[in-house]
Amino acid sequence: MHPRASNWGWNPAGRRRYVLILLWLGHGVWVLMGPHPGQVWTRAAGLLARPAGRMASRWEDWRARRREQGRSYAQIQAENARLRAQVADLEVAAAQAAPRVSEADEAVRLLGLRKQIPLPLEGARVIFSTRPEAFGGLILDEGRDHGLVPDQGVIVPEGVVGRIWSVGPTQSKVLPADAPNASLAVMLARSRATGVLQGLGSGRAAIRYLSNQEVVQVGEAVFTSGLDRVFPRGLLVGYVGEVVKGDLELRVTVQLAAPLDRVRLVLLLPPQPPLEVQEPFVAPEQKPATRKRGTP
Amino acid sequence: MSRPVAQSSRQDLLAAVALGLVFLCAPFPRLQAVFHVMLVLALAPRVGAPLRTALWAAAGGWALEGAARLYPHLGGTPWADMTVALLVAWMAGRWPLEHLKGWLARLAALLLLHTLLVHGAVRLAAGPHPWGTGWAWALLSLPLWGWALWRLLYGDGAAGRRP
């Protein structure tokens, strides 16, 4: 019964020994399976199948995630397309409404200006512009049908535009302030020196009849003086752009404040307005109140 | 482990007779237990080769369990029979017998071990079960069948020592 090395090889004795071991172990395993071997086999099969089951579970999870991601991606694409269409519609609507919005903004600003000037102002719409042409102007949609007369002042919130040059039955022509044949009584903000504004074209004008002795600074504001009886005193005309001393008078160039090329809504001053309105358009700068000695 | 062919055939013949008696004594469980113990403890270990020893012992165990048909899961008795038969064969080669008393004592000890092992294996395989009184009858009749087998197997004076 002593095992020898030769008995464990693949020879008749070794094979008999292996069969004996297999027989004994087989019976032992069969005994250890117990009274319900089906459960043992089920547990063993489950144990052996557990790695495959885990792999299959992971595979199914991965496929489910892929499917969910694919569905989410499709949903996102559909939503993106829908939002893109909405954005395009909104852009079209915004483009269509842009002129109205701009005009509404301008109207609001005109209303603000109308509240600031205590005069019966009337609004009008610029329907055409012939400014690029020689002696060109702005065409308004109102004429004699609204009681307009020549030489009524035309203003916008930024400043003075010009005056009504001619009045038709339903339309009027505005002579802008930068026209070569336009003239406007103005005064300088600091020196209060008065002069006559004559147009130079392209939104520029020159102040005539200013003495060499006047001190004028570049950037100084230019207001209407009211002496022409077209505009009341104190409406903003523009700002000094250049000052050159001449032999007898100063040559002052003014950049007009009103955007004459982009004006669409204007306010019309009444004919022959008063020299100075009760409430000035541009309020003078308030000096700090000096406190008297002894007062609280 | 090699034995003369005639002696080996005689041992196989005796084992086959014992196996047949196990089958035939199915109506008499106590007698069947005695022949089963004789086959496992005395005859199968002497057939000359471990594989044949295991096969005879397993055949005895399957014959007993198959005839009884008491357990839901068979196999405990054949495994215990194989284990004990192989142990007895190994002991016979390592500690040869010289006297009848030693033979009987060893048989008694092995019978108790066999009984415990069989019932333990059957409990493992089939669950709780009645032990029965076969083991007790085998133990009580041990002097008789032990002496008979001693005379039958070692009557030539070899005293159990393997050549």
Short mmCIF file of C-alpha atoms in Angstrom, two decimals:
data_model
loop_
_atom_site.label_atom_id
_atom_site.label_comp_id
_atom_site.label_asym_id
_atom_site.label_seq_id
_atom_site.Cartn_x
_atom_site.Cartn_y
_atom_site.Cartn_z
CA MET A 1 0.00 0.00 0.00
CA HIS A 2 3.01 2.27 0.07
CA PRO A 3 2.70 4.61 -2.87
CA ARG A 4 5.67 4.51 -5.13
CA ALA A 5 6.63 7.04 -7.69
CA SER A 6 5.98 4.63 -10.53
CA ASN A 7 2.44 4.01 -9.29
CA TRP A 8 1.51 7.64 -9.87
CA GLY A 9 2.49 7.71 -13.52
CA TRP A 10 0.33 6.93 -16.53
CA ASN A 11 0.76 3.15 -16.31
CA PRO A 12 -1.69 0.39 -15.38
CA ALA A 13 -0.98 0.71 -11.65
CA GLY A 14 -1.26 4.49 -11.78
CA ARG A 15 -4.47 4.33 -13.79
CA ARG A 16 -5.96 1.92 -11.27
CA ARG A 17 -4.93 4.26 -8.51
CA TYR A 18 -6.54 7.21 -10.31
CA VAL A 19 -9.73 5.23 -10.85
CA LEU A 20 -9.77 4.32 -7.17
CA ILE A 21 -9.33 7.94 -6.13
CA LEU A 22 -11.98 9.03 -8.59
CA LEU A 23 -14.35 6.37 -7.29
CA TRP A 24 -13.80 7.31 -3.67
CA LEU A 25 -13.97 11.07 -4.28
CA GLY A 26 -17.02 10.69 -6.52
CA HIS A 27 -18.87 8.81 -3.81
CA GLY A 28 -17.74 11.37 -1.25
CA VAL A 29 -18.95 14.30 -3.32
CA TRP A 30 -22.19 12.49 -3.96
CA VAL A 31 -22.64 11.96 -0.23
CA LEU A 32 -21.78 15.56 0.59
CA MET A 33 -24.46 16.76 -1.78
CA GLY A 34 -26.96 15.77 0.86
CA PRO A 35 -30.58 14.73 0.64
CA HIS A 36 -31.46 17.38 -1.93
CA PRO A 37 -28.80 17.26 -4.59
CA GLY A 38 -30.94 19.38 -6.89
CA GLN A 39 -30.36 22.35 -4.64
CA VAL A 40 -26.65 21.63 -4.57
CA TRP A 41 -26.52 21.45 -8.33
CA THR A 42 -28.56 24.62 -8.56
CA ARG A 43 -26.24 26.41 -6.16
CA ALA A 44 -23.18 25.08 -7.95
CA ALA A 45 -24.56 26.10 -11.31
CA GLY A 46 -25.41 29.51 -9.93
CA LEU A 47 -21.93 29.86 -8.52
CA LEU A 48 -20.34 28.87 -11.80
CA ALA A 49 -22.68 31.11 -13.75
CA ARG A 50 -22.13 34.10 -11.49
CA PRO A 51 -19.20 35.59 -13.48
CA ALA A 52 -21.08 35.15 -16.72
CA GLY A 53 -24.18 36.64 -15.10
CA ARG A 54 -22.23 39.63 -13.88
CA MET A 55 -20.73 40.16 -17.30
CA ALA A 56 -24.17 39.87 -18.90
CA SER A 57 -25.59 42.30 -16.34
CA ARG A 58 -22.84 44.81 -17.04
CA TRP A 59 -23.35 44.34 -20.76
CA GLU A 60 -27.09 44.96 -20.40
CA ASP A 61 -26.45 48.01 -18.21
CA TRP A 62 -24.02 49.36 -20.76
CA ARG A 63 -26.52 48.81 -23.56
CA ALA A 64 -29.28 50.48 -21.52
CA ARG A 65 -27.05 53.46 -20.86
CA ARG A 66 -26.15 53.64 -24.54
CA ARG A 67 -29.84 53.48 -25.44
CA GLU A 68 -30.69 56.15 -22.89
CA GLN A 69 -27.87 58.36 -24.07
CA GLY A 70 -28.98 57.88 -27.65
CA ARG A 71 -32.53 58.80 -26.75
CA SER A 72 -31.33 61.85 -24.83
CA TYR A 73 -29.15 62.89 -27.74
CA ALA A 74 -32.08 62.61 -30.14
CA GLN A 75 -34.27 64.60 -27.76
CA ILE A 76 -31.60 67.25 -27.43
CA GLN A 77 -31.26 67.43 -31.20
CA ALA A 78 -35.03 67.81 -31.62
CA GLU A 79 -35.17 70.47 -28.93
CA ASN A 80 -32.20 72.23 -30.49
CA ALA A 81 -33.94 72.27 -33.86
CA ARG A 82 -37.12 73.54 -32.29
CA LEU A 83 -35.29 76.28 -30.39
CA ARG A 84 -33.36 77.20 -33.53
CA ALA A 85 -36.63 77.60 -35.41
CA GLN A 86 -38.00 79.70 -32.56
CA VAL A 87 -34.89 81.86 -32.58
CA ALA A 88 -35.20 82.34 -36.34
CA ASP A 89 -38.85 83.32 -35.96
CA LEU A 90 -38.00 85.70 -33.16
CA GLU A 91 -35.18 87.21 -35.20
CA VAL A 92 -37.56 87.80 -38.09
CA ALA A 93 -40.14 89.27 -35.75
CA ALA A 94 -37.48 91.45 -34.11
CA ALA A 95 -36.25 92.61 -37.51
CA GLN A 96 -39.81 93.43 -38.50
CA ALA A 97 -40.46 95.24 -35.25
CA ALA A 98 -37.12 97.03 -35.09
CA PRO A 99 -38.29 100.14 -36.98
CA ARG A 100 -41.37 100.36 -34.83
CA VAL A 101 -39.33 99.89 -31.66
CA SER A 102 -36.87 102.55 -32.75
CA GLU A 103 -39.69 104.89 -33.67
CA ALA A 104 -41.37 104.16 -30.37
CA ASP A 105 -38.18 105.01 -28.51
CA GLU A 106 -37.90 108.18 -30.47
CA ALA A 107 -41.52 109.01 -29.75
CA VAL A 108 -40.94 108.50 -26.05
CA ARG A 109 -38.00 110.85 -26.14
CA LEU A 110 -40.08 113.37 -28.06
CA LEU A 111 -42.76 113.14 -25.42
CA GLY A 112 -40.13 113.86 -22.79
CA LEU A 113 -38.96 116.86 -24.73
CA ARG A 114 -42.54 118.01 -25.18
CA LYS A 115 -43.04 117.96 -21.44
CA GLN A 116 -39.92 120.05 -20.91
CA ILE A 117 -40.92 122.82 -23.31
CA PRO A 118 -44.10 124.67 -22.25
CA LEU A 119 -45.21 125.39 -25.80
CA PRO A 120 -47.87 123.77 -27.96
CA LEU A 121 -45.59 121.47 -29.89
CA GLU A 122 -46.80 119.25 -32.67
CA GLY A 123 -45.22 116.04 -33.85
CA ALA A 124 -44.49 115.08 -37.44
CA ARG A 125 -42.87 112.21 -39.27
CA VAL A 126 -39.99 112.57 -41.72
CA ILE A 127 -41.05 110.60 -44.76
CA PHE A 128 -38.19 111.43 -47.08
CA SER A 129 -34.80 113.08 -47.05
CA THR A 130 -33.23 114.99 -49.93
CA ARG A 131 -30.27 116.28 -47.94
CA PRO A 132 -27.59 114.68 -50.12
CA GLU A 133 -28.81 116.81 -53.02
CA ALA A 134 -28.06 120.52 -53.43
CA PHE A 135 -30.44 122.59 -51.33
CA GLY A 136 -31.98 119.35 -50.17
CA GLY A 137 -34.05 118.97 -47.02
CA LEU A 138 -36.39 116.78 -45.07
CA ILE A 139 -39.96 116.06 -46.20
CA LEU A 140 -42.58 115.92 -43.44
CA ASP A 141 -45.90 114.12 -43.67
CA GLU A 142 -47.87 117.19 -42.59
CA GLY A 143 -48.66 120.36 -44.45
CA ARG A 144 -51.37 122.94 -44.59
CA ASP A 145 -53.89 120.28 -43.64
CA HIS A 146 -52.37 120.45 -40.15
CA GLY A 147 -52.00 124.20 -40.12
CA LEU A 148 -48.28 124.33 -40.75
CA VAL A 149 -46.77 127.54 -42.00
CA PRO A 150 -43.27 128.41 -43.17
CA ASP A 151 -40.57 129.35 -40.65
CA GLN A 152 -41.80 127.06 -37.90
CA GLY A 153 -38.92 125.65 -35.93
CA VAL A 154 -38.19 121.92 -36.08
CA ILE A 155 -36.43 120.22 -33.17
CA VAL A 156 -35.58 116.77 -31.87
CA PRO A 157 -34.45 115.76 -28.38
CA GLU A 158 -30.78 116.03 -29.44
CA GLY A 159 -31.12 119.59 -30.68
CA VAL A 160 -32.34 121.93 -33.40
CA VAL A 161 -33.06 120.41 -36.83
CA GLY A 162 -34.00 123.45 -38.89
CA ARG A 163 -37.06 125.37 -39.98
CA ILE A 164 -39.99 124.72 -42.30
CA TRP A 165 -39.04 126.09 -45.70
CA SER A 166 -42.14 125.43 -47.74
CA VAL A 167 -45.55 124.01 -46.94
CA GLY A 168 -47.61 121.94 -49.31
CA PRO A 169 -51.16 120.72 -48.95
CA THR A 170 -50.15 117.53 -47.13
CA GLN A 171 -46.40 117.76 -46.92
CA SER A 172 -43.78 120.22 -45.83
CA LYS A 173 -40.13 120.68 -46.55
CA VAL A 174 -37.69 121.34 -43.74
CA LEU A 175 -34.57 123.41 -44.39
CA PRO A 176 -31.96 121.75 -42.15
CA ALA A 177 -29.63 123.87 -40.11
CA ASP A 178 -26.56 122.72 -42.03
CA ALA A 179 -27.94 123.82 -45.42
CA PRO A 180 -25.86 126.59 -47.05
CA ASN A 181 -28.88 128.86 -47.29
CA ALA A 182 -30.01 128.25 -43.71
CA SER A 183 -29.47 130.80 -40.99
CA LEU A 184 -30.13 130.59 -37.29
CA ALA A 185 -29.73 133.06 -34.44
CA VAL A 186 -27.46 131.45 -31.85
CA MET A 187 -25.50 132.34 -28.77
CA LEU A 188 -22.52 130.79 -27.03
CA ALA A 189 -23.03 129.15 -23.70
CA ARG A 190 -20.28 130.92 -21.69
CA SER A 191 -19.77 134.31 -23.23
CA ARG A 192 -23.40 134.71 -24.21
CA ALA A 193 -22.08 136.25 -27.44
CA THR A 194 -24.65 136.04 -30.20
CA GLY A 195 -24.19 135.39 -33.87
CA VAL A 196 -25.79 133.94 -36.94
CA LEU A 197 -25.37 130.27 -37.78
CA GLN A 198 -24.96 129.46 -41.44
CA GLY A 199 -24.85 125.93 -42.77
CA LEU A 200 -21.74 124.31 -44.18
CA GLY A 201 -23.25 120.93 -45.04
CA SER A 202 -22.60 117.46 -43.59
CA GLY A 203 -23.83 118.38 -40.14
CA ARG A 204 -21.57 121.39 -39.79
CA ALA A 205 -22.27 125.08 -39.62
CA ALA A 206 -20.38 128.33 -38.99
CA ILE A 207 -21.19 131.21 -36.65
CA ARG A 208 -20.94 134.57 -38.33
CA TYR A 209 -20.56 138.01 -36.83
CA LEU A 210 -18.60 137.06 -33.75
CA SER A 211 -16.09 139.67 -32.69
CA ASN A 212 -12.40 138.88 -32.48
CA GLN A 213 -12.52 139.97 -28.86
CA GLU A 214 -14.78 137.11 -27.84
CA VAL A 215 -13.29 134.14 -26.08
CA VAL A 216 -14.64 130.93 -27.56
CA GLN A 217 -13.51 127.48 -26.52
CA VAL A 218 -13.65 124.32 -28.57
CA GLY A 219 -16.41 122.06 -27.25
CA GLU A 220 -18.45 124.98 -25.98
CA ALA A 221 -22.19 124.52 -26.34
CA VAL A 222 -24.15 126.63 -28.79
CA PHE A 223 -27.79 127.50 -28.06
CA THR A 224 -30.50 129.35 -29.92
CA SER A 225 -30.68 133.02 -28.96
CA GLY A 226 -34.35 133.51 -29.87
CA LEU A 227 -33.61 136.64 -31.85
CA ASP A 228 -34.82 135.14 -35.14
CA ARG A 229 -38.27 134.56 -33.64
CA VAL A 230 -38.21 131.03 -35.01
CA PHE A 231 -36.77 129.29 -31.96
CA PRO A 232 -37.07 130.36 -28.36
CA ARG A 233 -33.91 131.05 -26.42
CA GLY A 234 -31.96 128.16 -25.00
CA LEU A 235 -32.43 125.22 -27.39
CA LEU A 236 -29.26 123.24 -28.01
CA VAL A 237 -27.85 123.66 -31.51
CA GLY A 238 -24.43 122.00 -31.32
CA TYR A 239 -20.89 122.31 -30.04
CA VAL A 240 -17.96 124.40 -31.14
CA GLY A 241 -15.64 122.28 -33.24
CA GLU A 242 -13.03 124.78 -34.41
CA VAL A 243 -12.17 128.39 -33.67
CA VAL A 244 -10.00 130.44 -36.04
CA LYS A 245 -9.25 134.12 -35.56
CA GLY A 246 -9.91 136.17 -38.67
CA ASP A 247 -9.16 139.79 -39.48
CA LEU A 248 -12.41 141.17 -38.15
CA GLU A 249 -14.34 138.26 -36.72
CA LEU A 250 -13.88 134.76 -35.41
CA ARG A 251 -14.48 131.87 -37.73
CA VAL A 252 -16.24 129.36 -35.48
CA THR A 253 -17.27 125.99 -36.82
CA VAL A 254 -20.07 124.16 -35.04
CA GLN A 255 -20.89 120.47 -35.08
CA LEU A 256 -24.66 120.25 -35.01
CA ALA A 257 -26.04 118.12 -32.21
CA ALA A 258 -29.09 116.77 -34.06
CA PRO A 259 -28.43 113.67 -36.19
CA LEU A 260 -29.91 115.12 -39.36
CA ASP A 261 -29.34 111.97 -41.37
CA ARG A 262 -31.26 109.77 -38.93
CA VAL A 263 -34.14 111.99 -37.93
CA ARG A 264 -37.53 110.32 -38.33
CA LEU A 265 -39.80 111.99 -35.80
CA VAL A 266 -39.63 115.72 -35.10
CA LEU A 267 -41.43 118.30 -33.05
CA LEU A 268 -42.72 121.49 -34.64
CA LEU A 269 -42.56 124.73 -32.70
CA PRO A 270 -45.46 127.10 -33.01
CA PRO A 271 -44.98 130.08 -35.35
CA GLN A 272 -43.46 133.14 -33.77
CA PRO A 273 -42.72 131.57 -30.40
CA PRO A 274 -41.90 133.81 -27.45
CA LEU A 275 -38.33 134.92 -27.09
CA GLU A 276 -37.87 132.94 -23.95
CA VAL A 277 -40.12 130.22 -22.62
CA GLN A 278 -41.11 130.20 -18.95
CA GLU A 279 -39.18 127.05 -18.17
CA PRO A 280 -35.86 126.96 -19.96
CA PHE A 281 -35.06 123.83 -21.94
CA VAL A 282 -31.59 123.63 -20.47
CA ALA A 283 -31.63 124.51 -16.85
CA PRO A 284 -28.75 126.79 -15.76
CA GLU A 285 -26.19 125.23 -13.54
CA GLN A 286 -27.23 125.68 -9.93
CA LYS A 287 -24.58 127.34 -7.83
CA PRO A 288 -24.19 126.00 -4.31
CA ALA A 289 -26.19 128.14 -1.92
CA THR A 290 -23.96 130.32 0.24
CA ARG A 291 -24.97 130.19 3.81
CA LYS A 292 -25.20 133.53 5.59
CA ARG A 293 -23.49 133.91 8.87
CA GLY A 294 -25.83 133.45 11.79
CA THR A 295 -28.45 131.55 9.89
CA PRO A 296 -29.04 127.91 10.79
CA MET B 1 0.25 -6.29 -3.00
CA SER B 2 0.65 -9.08 -5.52
CA ARG B 3 -0.98 -12.34 -4.60
CA PRO B 4 -1.20 -15.72 -6.26
CA VAL B 5 -3.90 -15.81 -8.90
CA ALA B 6 -5.68 -18.80 -7.31
CA GLN B 7 -5.83 -17.12 -3.89
CA SER B 8 -7.05 -13.88 -5.44
CA SER B 9 -9.77 -15.70 -7.35
CA ARG B 10 -10.77 -17.44 -4.15
CA GLN B 11 -11.07 -14.12 -2.35
CA ASP B 12 -13.13 -12.74 -5.23
CA LEU B 13 -15.34 -15.81 -5.10
CA LEU B 14 -15.87 -15.42 -1.39
CA ALA B 15 -16.66 -11.72 -1.84
CA ALA B 16 -19.14 -12.55 -4.56
CA VAL B 17 -20.81 -15.12 -2.32
CA ALA B 18 -21.04 -12.57 0.48
CA LEU B 19 -22.47 -10.02 -1.94
CA GLY B 20 -25.04 -12.53 -3.12
CA LEU B 21 -26.00 -13.28 0.46
CA VAL B 22 -26.44 -9.55 1.07
CA PHE B 23 -28.89 -9.52 -1.82
CA LEU B 24 -30.61 -12.69 -0.79
CA CYS B 25 -30.96 -11.64 2.84
CA ALA B 26 -32.89 -8.52 2.02
CA PRO B 27 -35.98 -9.86 3.85
CA PHE B 28 -33.82 -10.33 6.95
CA PRO B 29 -32.09 -7.02 7.69
CA ARG B 30 -30.22 -8.21 10.74
CA LEU B 31 -28.71 -11.14 8.89
CA GLN B 32 -28.09 -8.90 5.91
CA ALA B 33 -26.14 -6.52 8.14
CA VAL B 34 -23.95 -9.39 9.31
CA PHE B 35 -23.07 -10.48 5.78
CA HIS B 36 -22.52 -6.88 4.78
CA VAL B 37 -20.05 -6.40 7.62
CA MET B 38 -18.29 -9.63 6.70
CA LEU B 39 -17.90 -8.49 3.13
CA VAL B 40 -16.62 -5.03 4.00
CA LEU B 41 -14.36 -5.81 6.94
CA ALA B 42 -13.04 -9.22 6.12
CA LEU B 43 -13.48 -10.31 2.50
CA ALA B 44 -13.13 -7.16 0.37
CA PRO B 45 -9.83 -6.03 1.95
CA ARG B 46 -8.29 -9.35 1.10
CA VAL B 47 -8.96 -9.47 -2.65
CA GLY B 48 -5.44 -8.23 -3.38
CA ALA B 49 -5.81 -4.83 -5.08
CA PRO B 50 -7.11 -1.57 -3.65
CA LEU B 51 -9.32 -0.89 -6.65
CA ARG B 52 -10.97 -4.26 -6.40
CA THR B 53 -11.29 -3.82 -2.65
CA ALA B 54 -13.08 -0.53 -3.20
CA LEU B 55 -15.29 -2.01 -5.90
CA TRP B 56 -16.37 -4.98 -3.76
CA ALA B 57 -17.00 -2.73 -0.78
CA ALA B 58 -18.95 -0.25 -2.87
CA ALA B 59 -20.94 -3.09 -4.37
CA GLY B 60 -21.78 -4.31 -0.89
CA GLY B 61 -22.86 -0.86 0.18
CA TRP B 62 -25.02 -0.26 -2.89
CA ALA B 63 -26.54 -3.72 -2.49
CA LEU B 64 -27.47 -3.02 1.11
CA GLU B 65 -28.89 0.46 0.45
CA GLY B 66 -30.60 -0.61 -2.75
CA ALA B 67 -32.25 -3.57 -0.98
CA ALA B 68 -33.33 -1.45 1.97
CA ARG B 69 -34.65 1.48 -0.11
CA LEU B 70 -35.04 3.53 3.03
CA TYR B 71 -33.16 6.69 2.15
CA PRO B 72 -34.07 9.50 -0.26
CA HIS B 73 -30.46 9.95 -1.35
CA LEU B 74 -28.33 6.83 -1.57
CA GLY B 75 -24.56 6.63 -1.53
CA GLY B 76 -23.58 7.09 2.10
CA THR B 77 -23.09 3.40 2.87
CA PRO B 78 -20.96 2.61 -0.26
CA TRP B 79 -18.66 5.52 0.50
CA ALA B 80 -18.26 4.48 4.11
CA ASP B 81 -17.73 0.87 3.02
CA MET B 82 -15.01 1.87 0.56
CA THR B 83 -13.29 4.01 3.15
CA VAL B 84 -13.31 1.36 5.83
CA ALA B 85 -12.32 -1.44 3.42
CA LEU B 86 -9.36 0.54 2.13
CA LEU B 87 -8.38 1.34 5.74
CA VAL B 88 -8.59 -2.34 6.68
CA ALA B 89 -6.54 -3.35 3.66
CA TRP B 90 -3.89 -0.80 4.57
CA MET B 91 -3.89 -1.99 8.20
CA ALA B 92 -3.56 -5.62 7.12
CA GLY B 93 -0.45 -4.76 5.16
CA ARG B 94 1.05 -2.58 7.85
CA TRP B 95 0.12 -4.54 10.96
CA PRO B 96 -0.16 -8.24 10.05
CA LEU B 97 -2.22 -10.44 12.36
CA GLU B 98 -0.77 -13.29 14.35
CA HIS B 99 -3.60 -14.54 16.56
CA LEU B 100 -7.35 -15.01 16.51
CA LYS B 101 -7.84 -12.69 19.46
CA GLY B 102 -6.18 -9.84 17.66
CA TRP B 103 -8.25 -10.58 14.62
CA LEU B 104 -11.47 -10.50 16.59
CA ALA B 105 -10.46 -7.37 18.48
CA ARG B 106 -9.55 -5.60 15.31
CA LEU B 107 -12.80 -6.70 13.72
CA ALA B 108 -14.77 -5.40 16.72
CA ALA B 109 -13.02 -2.05 16.61
CA LEU B 110 -13.41 -1.76 12.89
CA LEU B 111 -17.07 -2.77 13.17
CA LEU B 112 -17.72 0.08 15.56
CA LEU B 113 -15.80 2.47 13.32
CA HIS B 114 -17.70 1.18 10.31
CA THR B 115 -21.00 1.62 12.06
CA LEU B 116 -20.24 5.16 13.04
CA LEU B 117 -18.91 6.02 9.61
CA VAL B 118 -21.86 4.47 7.77
CA HIS B 119 -24.40 6.31 9.85
CA GLY B 120 -22.48 9.52 9.60
CA ALA B 121 -22.25 9.25 5.83
CA VAL B 122 -25.90 8.29 5.53
CA ARG B 123 -26.80 11.26 7.68
CA LEU B 124 -24.79 13.49 5.41
CA ALA B 125 -26.34 12.00 2.30
CA ALA B 126 -29.91 11.37 3.35
CA GLY B 127 -30.40 13.21 6.61
CA PRO B 128 -31.52 11.81 9.96
CA HIS B 129 -32.45 8.13 9.86
CA PRO B 130 -33.01 5.19 12.24
CA TRP B 131 -29.87 3.26 13.08
CA GLY B 132 -31.52 -0.11 13.40
CA THR B 133 -30.07 -3.09 15.29
CA GLY B 134 -28.07 -4.71 12.50
CA TRP B 135 -24.78 -3.39 13.85
CA ALA B 136 -25.58 -4.86 17.26
CA TRP B 137 -26.35 -8.29 15.79
CA ALA B 138 -23.15 -8.13 13.78
CA LEU B 139 -21.21 -7.24 16.95
CA LEU B 140 -22.88 -9.99 18.98
CA SER B 141 -22.26 -12.58 16.30
CA LEU B 142 -18.70 -11.39 15.73
CA PRO B 143 -17.05 -14.30 17.60
CA LEU B 144 -18.86 -16.75 15.43
CA TRP B 145 -18.33 -15.28 11.98
CA GLY B 146 -14.97 -13.92 12.96
CA TRP B 147 -13.75 -17.32 13.95
CA ALA B 148 -15.24 -18.84 10.78
CA LEU B 149 -13.54 -16.33 8.55
CA TRP B 150 -10.27 -16.73 10.42
CA ARG B 151 -10.35 -20.38 9.72
CA LEU B 152 -11.44 -19.80 6.15
CA LEU B 153 -8.96 -17.12 5.26
CA TYR B 154 -6.00 -17.98 7.43
CA GLY B 155 -6.54 -21.64 7.99
CA ASP B 156 -3.30 -22.43 6.19
CA GLY B 157 -1.35 -20.90 9.06
CA ALA B 158 -0.33 -17.81 7.23
CA ALA B 159 -1.80 -15.83 10.11
CA GLY B 160 -2.91 -13.04 7.83
CA ARG B 161 0.56 -11.96 6.91
CA ARG B 162 0.71 -11.01 3.30
CA PRO B 163 3.29 -12.87 1.29
#
